[in-house]
PDB file of C-alpha atoms in Angstrom:
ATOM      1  CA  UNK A   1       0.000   0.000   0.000  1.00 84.00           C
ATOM      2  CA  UNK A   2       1.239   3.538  -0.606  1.00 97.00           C
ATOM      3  CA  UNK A   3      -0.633   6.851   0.065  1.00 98.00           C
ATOM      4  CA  UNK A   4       0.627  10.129  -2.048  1.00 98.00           C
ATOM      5  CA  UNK A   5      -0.292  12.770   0.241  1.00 98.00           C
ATOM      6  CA  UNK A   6       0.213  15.794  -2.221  1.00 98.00           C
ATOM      7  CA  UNK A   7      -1.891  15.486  -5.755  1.00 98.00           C
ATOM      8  CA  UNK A   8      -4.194  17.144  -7.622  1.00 97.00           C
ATOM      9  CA  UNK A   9      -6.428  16.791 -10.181  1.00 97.00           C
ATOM     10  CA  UNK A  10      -6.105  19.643 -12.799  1.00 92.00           C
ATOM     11  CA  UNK A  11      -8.405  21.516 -13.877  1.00 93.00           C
ATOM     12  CA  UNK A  12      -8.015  23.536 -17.018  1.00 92.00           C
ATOM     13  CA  UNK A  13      -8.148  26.681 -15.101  1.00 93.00           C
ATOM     14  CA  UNK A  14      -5.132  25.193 -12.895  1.00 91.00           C
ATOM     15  CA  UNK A  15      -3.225  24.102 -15.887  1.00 89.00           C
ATOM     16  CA  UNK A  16      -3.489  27.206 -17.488  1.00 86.00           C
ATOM     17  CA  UNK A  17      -2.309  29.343 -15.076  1.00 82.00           C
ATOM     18  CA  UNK A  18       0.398  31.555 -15.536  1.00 82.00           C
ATOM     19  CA  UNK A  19       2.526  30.876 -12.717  1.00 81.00           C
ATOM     20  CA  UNK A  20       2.645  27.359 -13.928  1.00 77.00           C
ATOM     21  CA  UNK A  21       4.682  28.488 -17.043  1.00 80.00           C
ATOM     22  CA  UNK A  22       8.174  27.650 -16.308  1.00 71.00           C
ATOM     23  CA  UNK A  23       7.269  24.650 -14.838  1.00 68.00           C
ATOM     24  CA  UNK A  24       5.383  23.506 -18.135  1.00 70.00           C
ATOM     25  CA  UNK A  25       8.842  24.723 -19.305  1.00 68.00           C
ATOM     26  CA  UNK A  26      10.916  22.298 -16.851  1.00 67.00           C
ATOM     27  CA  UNK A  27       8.817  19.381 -17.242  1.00 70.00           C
ATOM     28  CA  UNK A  28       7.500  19.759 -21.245  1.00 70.00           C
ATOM     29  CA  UNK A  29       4.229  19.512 -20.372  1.00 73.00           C
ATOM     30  CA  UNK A  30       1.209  20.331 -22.654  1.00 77.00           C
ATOM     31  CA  UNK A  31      -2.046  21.787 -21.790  1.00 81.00           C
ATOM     32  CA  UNK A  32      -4.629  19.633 -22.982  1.00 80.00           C
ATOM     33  CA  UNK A  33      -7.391  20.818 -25.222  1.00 82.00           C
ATOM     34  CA  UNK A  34     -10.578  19.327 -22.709  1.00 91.00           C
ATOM     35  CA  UNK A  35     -11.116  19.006 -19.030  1.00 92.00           C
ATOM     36  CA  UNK A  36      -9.456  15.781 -17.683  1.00 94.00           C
ATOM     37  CA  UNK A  37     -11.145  12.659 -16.509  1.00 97.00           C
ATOM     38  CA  UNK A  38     -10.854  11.920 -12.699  1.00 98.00           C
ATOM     39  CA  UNK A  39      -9.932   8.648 -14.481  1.00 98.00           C
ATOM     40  CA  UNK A  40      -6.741  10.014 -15.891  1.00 97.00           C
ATOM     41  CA  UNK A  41      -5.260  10.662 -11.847  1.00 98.00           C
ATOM     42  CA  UNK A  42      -6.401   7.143 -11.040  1.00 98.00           C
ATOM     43  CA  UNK A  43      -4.349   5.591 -14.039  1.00 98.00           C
ATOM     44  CA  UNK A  44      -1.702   7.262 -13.331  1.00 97.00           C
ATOM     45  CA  UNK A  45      -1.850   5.613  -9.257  1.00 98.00           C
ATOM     46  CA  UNK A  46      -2.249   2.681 -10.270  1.00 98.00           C
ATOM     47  CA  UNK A  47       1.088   2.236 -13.249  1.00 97.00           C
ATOM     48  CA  UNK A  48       3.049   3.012  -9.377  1.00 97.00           C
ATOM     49  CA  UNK A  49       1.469   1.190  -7.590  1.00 97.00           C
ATOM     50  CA  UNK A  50      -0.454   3.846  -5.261  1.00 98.00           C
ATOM     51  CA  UNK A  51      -3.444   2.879  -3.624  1.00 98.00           C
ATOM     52  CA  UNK A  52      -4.832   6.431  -2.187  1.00 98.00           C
ATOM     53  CA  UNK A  53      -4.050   9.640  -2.783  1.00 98.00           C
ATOM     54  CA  UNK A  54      -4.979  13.186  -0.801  1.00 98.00           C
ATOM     55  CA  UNK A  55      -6.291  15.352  -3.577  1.00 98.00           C
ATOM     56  CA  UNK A  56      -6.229  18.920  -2.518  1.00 98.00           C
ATOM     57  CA  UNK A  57      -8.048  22.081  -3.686  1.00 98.00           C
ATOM     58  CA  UNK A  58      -6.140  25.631  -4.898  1.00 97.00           C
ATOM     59  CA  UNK A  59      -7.122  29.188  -4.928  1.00 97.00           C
ATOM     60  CA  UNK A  60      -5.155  31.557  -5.831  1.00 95.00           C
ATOM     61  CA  UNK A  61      -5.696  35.385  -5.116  1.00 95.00           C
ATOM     62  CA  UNK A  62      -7.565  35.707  -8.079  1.00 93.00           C
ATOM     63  CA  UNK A  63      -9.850  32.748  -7.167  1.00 96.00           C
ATOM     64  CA  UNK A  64     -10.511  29.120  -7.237  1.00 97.00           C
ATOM     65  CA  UNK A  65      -8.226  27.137  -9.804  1.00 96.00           C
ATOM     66  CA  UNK A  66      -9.274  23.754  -7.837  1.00 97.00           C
ATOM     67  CA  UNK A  67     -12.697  24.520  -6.062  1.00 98.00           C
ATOM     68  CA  UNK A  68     -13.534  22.363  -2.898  1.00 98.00           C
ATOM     69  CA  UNK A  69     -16.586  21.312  -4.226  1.00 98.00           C
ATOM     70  CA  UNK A  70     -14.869  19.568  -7.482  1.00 98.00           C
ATOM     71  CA  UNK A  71     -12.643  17.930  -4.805  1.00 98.00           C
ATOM     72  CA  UNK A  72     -15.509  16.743  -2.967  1.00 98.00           C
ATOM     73  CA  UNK A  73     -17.203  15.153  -5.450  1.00 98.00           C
ATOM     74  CA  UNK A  74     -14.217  13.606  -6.624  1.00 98.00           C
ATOM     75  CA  UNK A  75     -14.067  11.973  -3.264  1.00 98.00           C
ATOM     76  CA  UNK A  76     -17.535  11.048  -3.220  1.00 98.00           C
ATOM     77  CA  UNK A  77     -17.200   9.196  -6.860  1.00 98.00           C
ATOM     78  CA  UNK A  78     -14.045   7.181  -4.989  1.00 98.00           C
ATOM     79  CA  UNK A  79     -14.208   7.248  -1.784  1.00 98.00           C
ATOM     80  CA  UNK A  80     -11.852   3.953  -1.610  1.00 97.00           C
ATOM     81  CA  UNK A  81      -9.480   6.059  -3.716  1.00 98.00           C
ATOM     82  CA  UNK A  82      -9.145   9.706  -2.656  1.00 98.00           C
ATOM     83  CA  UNK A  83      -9.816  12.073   0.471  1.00 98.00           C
ATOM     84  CA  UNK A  84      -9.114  15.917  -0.196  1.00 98.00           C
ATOM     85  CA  UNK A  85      -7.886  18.759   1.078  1.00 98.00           C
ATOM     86  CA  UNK A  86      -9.343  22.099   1.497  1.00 98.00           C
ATOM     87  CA  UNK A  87      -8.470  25.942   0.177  1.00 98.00           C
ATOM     88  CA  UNK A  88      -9.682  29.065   0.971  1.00 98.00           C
ATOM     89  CA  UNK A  89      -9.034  32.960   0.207  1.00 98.00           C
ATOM     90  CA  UNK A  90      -6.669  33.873   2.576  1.00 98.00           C
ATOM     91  CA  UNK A  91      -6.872  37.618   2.199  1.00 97.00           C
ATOM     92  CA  UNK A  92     -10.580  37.147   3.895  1.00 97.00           C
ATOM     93  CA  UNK A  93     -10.318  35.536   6.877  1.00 96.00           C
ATOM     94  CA  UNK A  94     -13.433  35.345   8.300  1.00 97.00           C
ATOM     95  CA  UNK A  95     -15.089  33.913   5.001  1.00 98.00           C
ATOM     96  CA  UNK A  96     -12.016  31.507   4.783  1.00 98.00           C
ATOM     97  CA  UNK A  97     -12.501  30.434   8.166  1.00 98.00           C
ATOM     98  CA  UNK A  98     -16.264  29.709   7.227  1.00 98.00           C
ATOM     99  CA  UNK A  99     -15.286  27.956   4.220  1.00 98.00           C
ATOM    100  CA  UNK A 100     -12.962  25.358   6.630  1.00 98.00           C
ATOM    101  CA  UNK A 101     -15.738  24.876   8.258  1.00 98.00           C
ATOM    102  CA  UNK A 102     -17.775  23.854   5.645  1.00 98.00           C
ATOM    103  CA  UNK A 103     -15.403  21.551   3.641  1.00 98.00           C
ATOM    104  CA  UNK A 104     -14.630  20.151   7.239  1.00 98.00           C
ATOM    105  CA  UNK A 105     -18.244  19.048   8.551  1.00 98.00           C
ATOM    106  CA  UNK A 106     -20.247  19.533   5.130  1.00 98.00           C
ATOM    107  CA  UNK A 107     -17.527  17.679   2.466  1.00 98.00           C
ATOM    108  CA  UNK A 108     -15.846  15.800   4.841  1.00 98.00           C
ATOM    109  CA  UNK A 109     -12.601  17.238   3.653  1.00 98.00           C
ATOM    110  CA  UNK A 110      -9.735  16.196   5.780  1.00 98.00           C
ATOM    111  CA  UNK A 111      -7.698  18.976   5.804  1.00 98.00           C
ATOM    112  CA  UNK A 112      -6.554  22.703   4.774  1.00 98.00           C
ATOM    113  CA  UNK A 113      -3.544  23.664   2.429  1.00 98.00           C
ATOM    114  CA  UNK A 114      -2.475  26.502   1.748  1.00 98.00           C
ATOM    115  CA  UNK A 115       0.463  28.244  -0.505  1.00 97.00           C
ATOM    116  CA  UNK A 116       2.551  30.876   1.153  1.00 98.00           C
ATOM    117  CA  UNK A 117       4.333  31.938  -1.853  1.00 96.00           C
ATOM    118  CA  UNK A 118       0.902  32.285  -3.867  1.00 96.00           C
ATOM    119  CA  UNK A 119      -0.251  34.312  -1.209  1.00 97.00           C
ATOM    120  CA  UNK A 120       3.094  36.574  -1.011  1.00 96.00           C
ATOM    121  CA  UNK A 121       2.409  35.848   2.826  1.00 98.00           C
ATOM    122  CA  UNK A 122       4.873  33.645   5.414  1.00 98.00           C
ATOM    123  CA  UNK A 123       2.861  31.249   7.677  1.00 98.00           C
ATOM    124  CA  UNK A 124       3.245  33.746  10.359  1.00 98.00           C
ATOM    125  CA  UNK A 125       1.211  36.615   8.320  1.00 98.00           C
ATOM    126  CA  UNK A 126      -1.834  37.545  10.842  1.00 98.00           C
ATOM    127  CA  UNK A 127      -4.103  36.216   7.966  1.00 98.00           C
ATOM    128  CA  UNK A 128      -3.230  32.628   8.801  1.00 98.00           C
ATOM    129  CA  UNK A 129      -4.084  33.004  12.701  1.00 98.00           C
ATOM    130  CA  UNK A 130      -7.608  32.511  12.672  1.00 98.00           C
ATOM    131  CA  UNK A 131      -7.241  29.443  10.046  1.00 98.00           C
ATOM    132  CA  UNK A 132      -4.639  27.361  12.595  1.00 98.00           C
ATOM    133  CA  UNK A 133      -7.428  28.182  15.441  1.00 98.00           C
ATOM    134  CA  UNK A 134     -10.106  26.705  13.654  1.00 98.00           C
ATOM    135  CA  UNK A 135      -7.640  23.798  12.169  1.00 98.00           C
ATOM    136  CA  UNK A 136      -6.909  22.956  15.529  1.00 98.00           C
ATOM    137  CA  UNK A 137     -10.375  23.237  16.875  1.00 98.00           C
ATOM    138  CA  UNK A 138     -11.391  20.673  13.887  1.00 98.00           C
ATOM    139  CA  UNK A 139      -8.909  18.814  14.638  1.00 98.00           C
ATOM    140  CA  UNK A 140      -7.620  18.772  10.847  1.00 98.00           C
ATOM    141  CA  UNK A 141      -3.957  18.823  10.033  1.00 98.00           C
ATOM    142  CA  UNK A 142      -2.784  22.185   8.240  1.00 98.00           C
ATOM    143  CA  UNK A 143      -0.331  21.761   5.133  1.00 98.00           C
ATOM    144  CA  UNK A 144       1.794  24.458   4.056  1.00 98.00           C
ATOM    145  CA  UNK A 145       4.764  24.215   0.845  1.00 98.00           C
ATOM    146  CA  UNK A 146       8.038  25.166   2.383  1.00 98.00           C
ATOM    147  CA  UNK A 147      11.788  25.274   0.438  1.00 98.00           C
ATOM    148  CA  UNK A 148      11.963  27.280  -2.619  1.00 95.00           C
ATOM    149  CA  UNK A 149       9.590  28.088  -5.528  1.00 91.00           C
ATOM    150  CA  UNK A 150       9.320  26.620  -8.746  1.00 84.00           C
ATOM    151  CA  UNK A 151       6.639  29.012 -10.298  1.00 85.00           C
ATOM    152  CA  UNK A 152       8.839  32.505 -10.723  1.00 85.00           C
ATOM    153  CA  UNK A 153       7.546  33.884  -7.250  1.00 90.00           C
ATOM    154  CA  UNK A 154       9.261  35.269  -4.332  1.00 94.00           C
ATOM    155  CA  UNK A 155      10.619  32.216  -1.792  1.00 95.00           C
ATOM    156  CA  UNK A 156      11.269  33.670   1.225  1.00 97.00           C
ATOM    157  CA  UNK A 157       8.134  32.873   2.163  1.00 98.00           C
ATOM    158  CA  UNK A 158       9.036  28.770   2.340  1.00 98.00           C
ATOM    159  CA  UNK A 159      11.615  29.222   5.335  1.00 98.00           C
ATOM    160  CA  UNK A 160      11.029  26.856   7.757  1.00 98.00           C
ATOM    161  CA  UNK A 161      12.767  28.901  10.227  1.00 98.00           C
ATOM    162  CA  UNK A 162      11.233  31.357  11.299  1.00 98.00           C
ATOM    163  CA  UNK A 163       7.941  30.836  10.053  1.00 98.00           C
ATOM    164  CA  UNK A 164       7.113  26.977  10.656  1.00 98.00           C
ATOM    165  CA  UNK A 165       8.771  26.749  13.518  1.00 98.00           C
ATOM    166  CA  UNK A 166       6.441  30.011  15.194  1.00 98.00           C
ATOM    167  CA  UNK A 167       3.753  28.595  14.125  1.00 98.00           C
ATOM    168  CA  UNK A 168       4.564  25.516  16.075  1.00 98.00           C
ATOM    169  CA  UNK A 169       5.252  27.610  19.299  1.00 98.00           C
ATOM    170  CA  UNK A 170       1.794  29.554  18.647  1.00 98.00           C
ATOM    171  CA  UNK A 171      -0.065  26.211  17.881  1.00 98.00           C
ATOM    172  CA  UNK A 172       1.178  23.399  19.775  1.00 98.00           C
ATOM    173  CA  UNK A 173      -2.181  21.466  19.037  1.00 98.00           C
ATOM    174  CA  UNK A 174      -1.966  21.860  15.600  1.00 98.00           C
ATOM    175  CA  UNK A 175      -0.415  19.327  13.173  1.00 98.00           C
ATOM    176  CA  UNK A 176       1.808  20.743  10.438  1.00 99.00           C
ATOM    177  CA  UNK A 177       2.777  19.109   7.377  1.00 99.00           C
ATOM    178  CA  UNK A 178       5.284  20.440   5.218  1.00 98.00           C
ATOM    179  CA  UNK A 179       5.764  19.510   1.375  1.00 98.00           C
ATOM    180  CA  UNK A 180       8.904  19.956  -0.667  1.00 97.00           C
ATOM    181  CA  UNK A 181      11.024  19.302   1.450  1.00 98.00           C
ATOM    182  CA  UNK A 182      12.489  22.781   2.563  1.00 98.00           C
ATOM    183  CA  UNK A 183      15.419  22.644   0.249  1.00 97.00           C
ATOM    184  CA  UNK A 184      17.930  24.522   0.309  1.00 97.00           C
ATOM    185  CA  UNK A 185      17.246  24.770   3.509  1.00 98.00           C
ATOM    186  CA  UNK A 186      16.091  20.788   3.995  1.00 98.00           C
ATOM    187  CA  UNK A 187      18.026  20.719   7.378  1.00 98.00           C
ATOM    188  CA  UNK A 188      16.308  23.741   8.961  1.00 98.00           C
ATOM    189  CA  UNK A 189      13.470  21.918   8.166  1.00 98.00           C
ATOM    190  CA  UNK A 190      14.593  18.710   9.631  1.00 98.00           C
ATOM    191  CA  UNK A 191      15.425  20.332  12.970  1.00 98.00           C
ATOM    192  CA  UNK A 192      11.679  21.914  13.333  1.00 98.00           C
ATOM    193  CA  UNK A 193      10.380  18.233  12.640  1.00 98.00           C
ATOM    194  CA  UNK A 194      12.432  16.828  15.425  1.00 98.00           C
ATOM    195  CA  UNK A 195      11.549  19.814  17.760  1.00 98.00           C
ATOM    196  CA  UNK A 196       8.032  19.839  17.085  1.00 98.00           C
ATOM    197  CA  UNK A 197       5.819  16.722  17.854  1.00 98.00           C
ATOM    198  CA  UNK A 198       2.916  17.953  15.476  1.00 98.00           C
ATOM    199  CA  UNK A 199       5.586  19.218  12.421  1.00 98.00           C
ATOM    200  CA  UNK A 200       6.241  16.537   9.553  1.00 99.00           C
ATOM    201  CA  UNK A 201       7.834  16.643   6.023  1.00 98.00           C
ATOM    202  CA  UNK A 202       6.282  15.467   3.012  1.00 98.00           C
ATOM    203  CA  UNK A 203       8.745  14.405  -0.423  1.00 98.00           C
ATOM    204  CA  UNK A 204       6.095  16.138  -2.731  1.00 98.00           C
ATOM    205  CA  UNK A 205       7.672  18.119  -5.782  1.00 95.00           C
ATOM    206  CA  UNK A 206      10.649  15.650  -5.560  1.00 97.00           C
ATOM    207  CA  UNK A 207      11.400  12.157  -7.307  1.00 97.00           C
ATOM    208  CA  UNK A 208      13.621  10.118  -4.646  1.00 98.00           C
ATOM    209  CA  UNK A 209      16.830   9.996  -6.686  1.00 97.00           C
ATOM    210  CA  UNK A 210      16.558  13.904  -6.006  1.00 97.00           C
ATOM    211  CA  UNK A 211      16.013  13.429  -1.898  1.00 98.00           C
ATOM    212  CA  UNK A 212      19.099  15.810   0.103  1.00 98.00           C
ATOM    213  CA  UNK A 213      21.338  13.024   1.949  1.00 98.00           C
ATOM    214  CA  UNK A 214      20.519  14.915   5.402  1.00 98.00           C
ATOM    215  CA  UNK A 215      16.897  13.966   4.603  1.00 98.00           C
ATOM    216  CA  UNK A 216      17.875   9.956   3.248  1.00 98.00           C
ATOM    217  CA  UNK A 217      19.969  10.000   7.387  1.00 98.00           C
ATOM    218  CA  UNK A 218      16.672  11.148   9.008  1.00 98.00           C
ATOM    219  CA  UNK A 219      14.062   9.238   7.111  1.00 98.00           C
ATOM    220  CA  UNK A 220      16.542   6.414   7.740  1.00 97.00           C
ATOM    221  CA  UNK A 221      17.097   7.683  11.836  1.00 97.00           C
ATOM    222  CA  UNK A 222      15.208   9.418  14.428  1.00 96.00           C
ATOM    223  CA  UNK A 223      12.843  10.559  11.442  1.00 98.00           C
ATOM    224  CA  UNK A 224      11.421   7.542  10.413  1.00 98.00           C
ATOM    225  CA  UNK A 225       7.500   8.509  11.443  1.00 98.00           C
ATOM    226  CA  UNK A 226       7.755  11.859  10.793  1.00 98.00           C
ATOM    227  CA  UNK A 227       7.960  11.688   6.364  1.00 98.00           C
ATOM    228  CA  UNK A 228       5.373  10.721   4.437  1.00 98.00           C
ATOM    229  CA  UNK A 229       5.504  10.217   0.827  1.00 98.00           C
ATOM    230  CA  UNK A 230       3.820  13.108  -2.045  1.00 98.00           C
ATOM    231  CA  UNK A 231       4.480  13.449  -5.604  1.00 98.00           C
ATOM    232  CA  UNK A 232       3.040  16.463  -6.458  1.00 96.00           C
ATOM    233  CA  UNK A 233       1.059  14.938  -9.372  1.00 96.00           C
ATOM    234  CA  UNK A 234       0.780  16.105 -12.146  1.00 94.00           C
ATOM    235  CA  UNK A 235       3.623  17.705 -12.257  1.00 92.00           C
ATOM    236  CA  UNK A 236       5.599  14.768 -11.340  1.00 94.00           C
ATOM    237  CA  UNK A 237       3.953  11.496 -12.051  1.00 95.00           C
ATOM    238  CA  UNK A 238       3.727   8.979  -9.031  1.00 97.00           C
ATOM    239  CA  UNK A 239       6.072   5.887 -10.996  1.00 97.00           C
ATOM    240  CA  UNK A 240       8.454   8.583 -12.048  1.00 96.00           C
ATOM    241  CA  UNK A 241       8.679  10.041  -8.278  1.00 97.00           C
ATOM    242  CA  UNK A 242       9.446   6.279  -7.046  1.00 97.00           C
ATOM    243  CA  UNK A 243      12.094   5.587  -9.062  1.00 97.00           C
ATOM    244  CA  UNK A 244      15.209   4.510  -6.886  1.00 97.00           C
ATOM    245  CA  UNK A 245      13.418   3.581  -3.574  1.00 98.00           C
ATOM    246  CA  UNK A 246      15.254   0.362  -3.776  1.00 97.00           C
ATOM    247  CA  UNK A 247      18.417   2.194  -3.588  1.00 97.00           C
ATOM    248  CA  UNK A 248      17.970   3.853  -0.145  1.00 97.00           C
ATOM    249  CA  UNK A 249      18.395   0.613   1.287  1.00 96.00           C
ATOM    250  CA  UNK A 250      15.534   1.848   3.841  1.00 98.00           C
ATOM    251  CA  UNK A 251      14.351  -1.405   6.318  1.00 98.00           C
ATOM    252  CA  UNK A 252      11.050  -2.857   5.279  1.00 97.00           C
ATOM    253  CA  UNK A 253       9.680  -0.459   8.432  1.00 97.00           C
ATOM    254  CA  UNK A 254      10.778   1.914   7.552  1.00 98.00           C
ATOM    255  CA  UNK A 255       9.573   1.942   4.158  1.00 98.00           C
ATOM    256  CA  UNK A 256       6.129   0.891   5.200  1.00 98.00           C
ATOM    257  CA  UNK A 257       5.530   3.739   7.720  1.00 98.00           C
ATOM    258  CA  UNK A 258       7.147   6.286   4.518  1.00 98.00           C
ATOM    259  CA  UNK A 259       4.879   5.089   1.962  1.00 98.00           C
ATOM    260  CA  UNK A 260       1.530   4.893   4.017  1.00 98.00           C
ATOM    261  CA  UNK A 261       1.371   4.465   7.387  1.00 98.00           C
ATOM    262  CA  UNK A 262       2.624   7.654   8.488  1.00 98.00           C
ATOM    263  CA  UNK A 263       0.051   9.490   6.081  1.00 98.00           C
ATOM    264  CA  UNK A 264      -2.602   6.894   7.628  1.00 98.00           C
ATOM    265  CA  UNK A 265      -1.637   7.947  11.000  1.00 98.00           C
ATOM    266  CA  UNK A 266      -1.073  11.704  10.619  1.00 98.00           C
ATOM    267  CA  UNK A 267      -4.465  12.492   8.511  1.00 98.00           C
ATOM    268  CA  UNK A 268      -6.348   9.503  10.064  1.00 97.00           C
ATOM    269  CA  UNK A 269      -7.120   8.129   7.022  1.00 97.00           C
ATOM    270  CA  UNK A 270      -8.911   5.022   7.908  1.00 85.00           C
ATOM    271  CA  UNK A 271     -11.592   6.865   9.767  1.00 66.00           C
ATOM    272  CA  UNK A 272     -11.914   9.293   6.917  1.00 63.00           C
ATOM    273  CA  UNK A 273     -12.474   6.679   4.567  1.00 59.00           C
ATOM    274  CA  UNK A 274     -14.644   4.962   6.730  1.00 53.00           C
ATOM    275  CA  UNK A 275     -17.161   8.411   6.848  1.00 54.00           C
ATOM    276  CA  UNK A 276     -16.802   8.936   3.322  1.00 56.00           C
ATOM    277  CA  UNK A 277     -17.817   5.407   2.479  1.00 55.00           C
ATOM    278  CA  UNK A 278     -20.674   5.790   5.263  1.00 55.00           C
ATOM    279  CA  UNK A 279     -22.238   9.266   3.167  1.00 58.00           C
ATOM    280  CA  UNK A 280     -22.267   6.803  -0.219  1.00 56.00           C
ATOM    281  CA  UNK A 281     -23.408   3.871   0.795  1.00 56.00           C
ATOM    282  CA  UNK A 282     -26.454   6.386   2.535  1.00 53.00           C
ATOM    283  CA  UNK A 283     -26.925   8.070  -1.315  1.00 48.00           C
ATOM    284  CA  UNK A 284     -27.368   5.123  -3.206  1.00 52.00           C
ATOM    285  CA  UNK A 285     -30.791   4.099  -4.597  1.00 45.00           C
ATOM    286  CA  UNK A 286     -32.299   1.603  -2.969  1.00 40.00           C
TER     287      UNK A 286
END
């Protein structure tokens, strides 16, 4: 079993975005001409080998490229597949904190991410206060992109130090989870994982021959439950992010907890599933 805890399905309005240019660029990528099938995702899980995925919403300051509700009913169609993850405008606080709310108890959404450098705004801008309250409260993890930016925006805003690593001091109840890594500054973002109970790292945006070696030592050490496995599909296809796993000579443990069960732990993913196949098996026609 694996879990990739960073996807999501494009939408045209995603794919056409701008910022996404120089990663088209990077990766030779193609906009295609109609809206994808949720169908196209799963294929692409299965050819690796990954059994569920956490399929997350985006909006950017000029609104919705992902809205929560397509992510919802993505869920709903395969529940035994996908849960999501929620996003909200950021630069209205209130309304985004009543949009949580809603993906939380209405969608059964599992979680919130959010993109500093979209946003031009650290995790420690005031903006994100009420959101880590209500995160908290909800008892849903918050997950945040930290390292540098691929998209030709600003990256100060992915240190891990300061900005994480306040959070964490603010939030102590709250459960972090941090994609890409934090390269170049991977090791500032190993030391807030090992200070912080509630902070984890997440290999989205990277294929494993591409892992730092301080990352490979704690995944392989005192890190083992604290990294959890994301490709950052579709930008980087799930059997192309796997490539080399083999090669880390990681124990059979240690692989498991990597791949899935710290995901299945962190997001508590068998109780998620377990509602979400509860609220179809309720909607079928009897």
């Amino acid at each position: 079993m694996a879990v990739d805890v960073w996807m999501q399905h494009p939408t045209l309005r995603f794919l056409r975005h701008e910022m996404f240019e120089s990663l088209r660029r990077w990766t030779g990528q193609e906009i295609p001409a109609e809206e994808l099938s949720i169908d196209v995702t799963i294929a692409a899980m299965d050819a690796a080998g990954i059994s569920f995925g956490l399929l997350s919403a985006w909006h950017a300051p000029d609104g919705p490229l992902i809205a929560n509700d397509e992510v919802a009913d993505w869920v709903a169609k395969h529940p035994n597949r996908f849960a999501g993850l929620a996003a909200v405008n950021l630069a209205k606080p209130m309304d985004a904190v009543r949009e949580l709310r809603r993906c939380v108890e209405e969608l059964r959404l599992i979680g919130l991410r959010v993109i500093p450098w979209l946003w031009e705004a650290p995790p420690t801008d005031r903006r994100y206060y009420p959101l880590y309250a209500a995160c908290a409260e909800l008892e849903v993890p918050f997950c945040t992109q930290v390292g540098h930016t691929g998209p030709m925006r600003p990256s100060e805003t992915g240190r891990p130090i300061p900005y994480i690593d306040q959070v964490a001091l603010d939030f102590p109840e709250l459960t972090i989870v941090c994609g890409h890594i934090g390269y170049p500054w991977t090791e500032e973002m190993i030391a807030v994982a090992t200070k912080h109970p509630n902070v984890y790292i997440d290999t989205s945006a990277y294929t494993v021959r591409r892992y730092p070696p301080a990352l490979i030592a704690y995944l392989k050490a005192h890190g083992c439950d604290k990294v959890l496995f994301g490709t950052n599909w579709p930008m980087i296809a799930p059997c192309k992010a796997l490539e080399g796993l083999a090669d880390l000579a990681l124990t059979g443990e240690v692989v498991a907890g990597f791949l899935a069960g710290n995901a299945a732990r962190v997001y508590r993913l068998a109780a998620a599933t377990a509602v979400n196949q509860a609220d179809d098996e309720q909607t079928e026609p009897q």
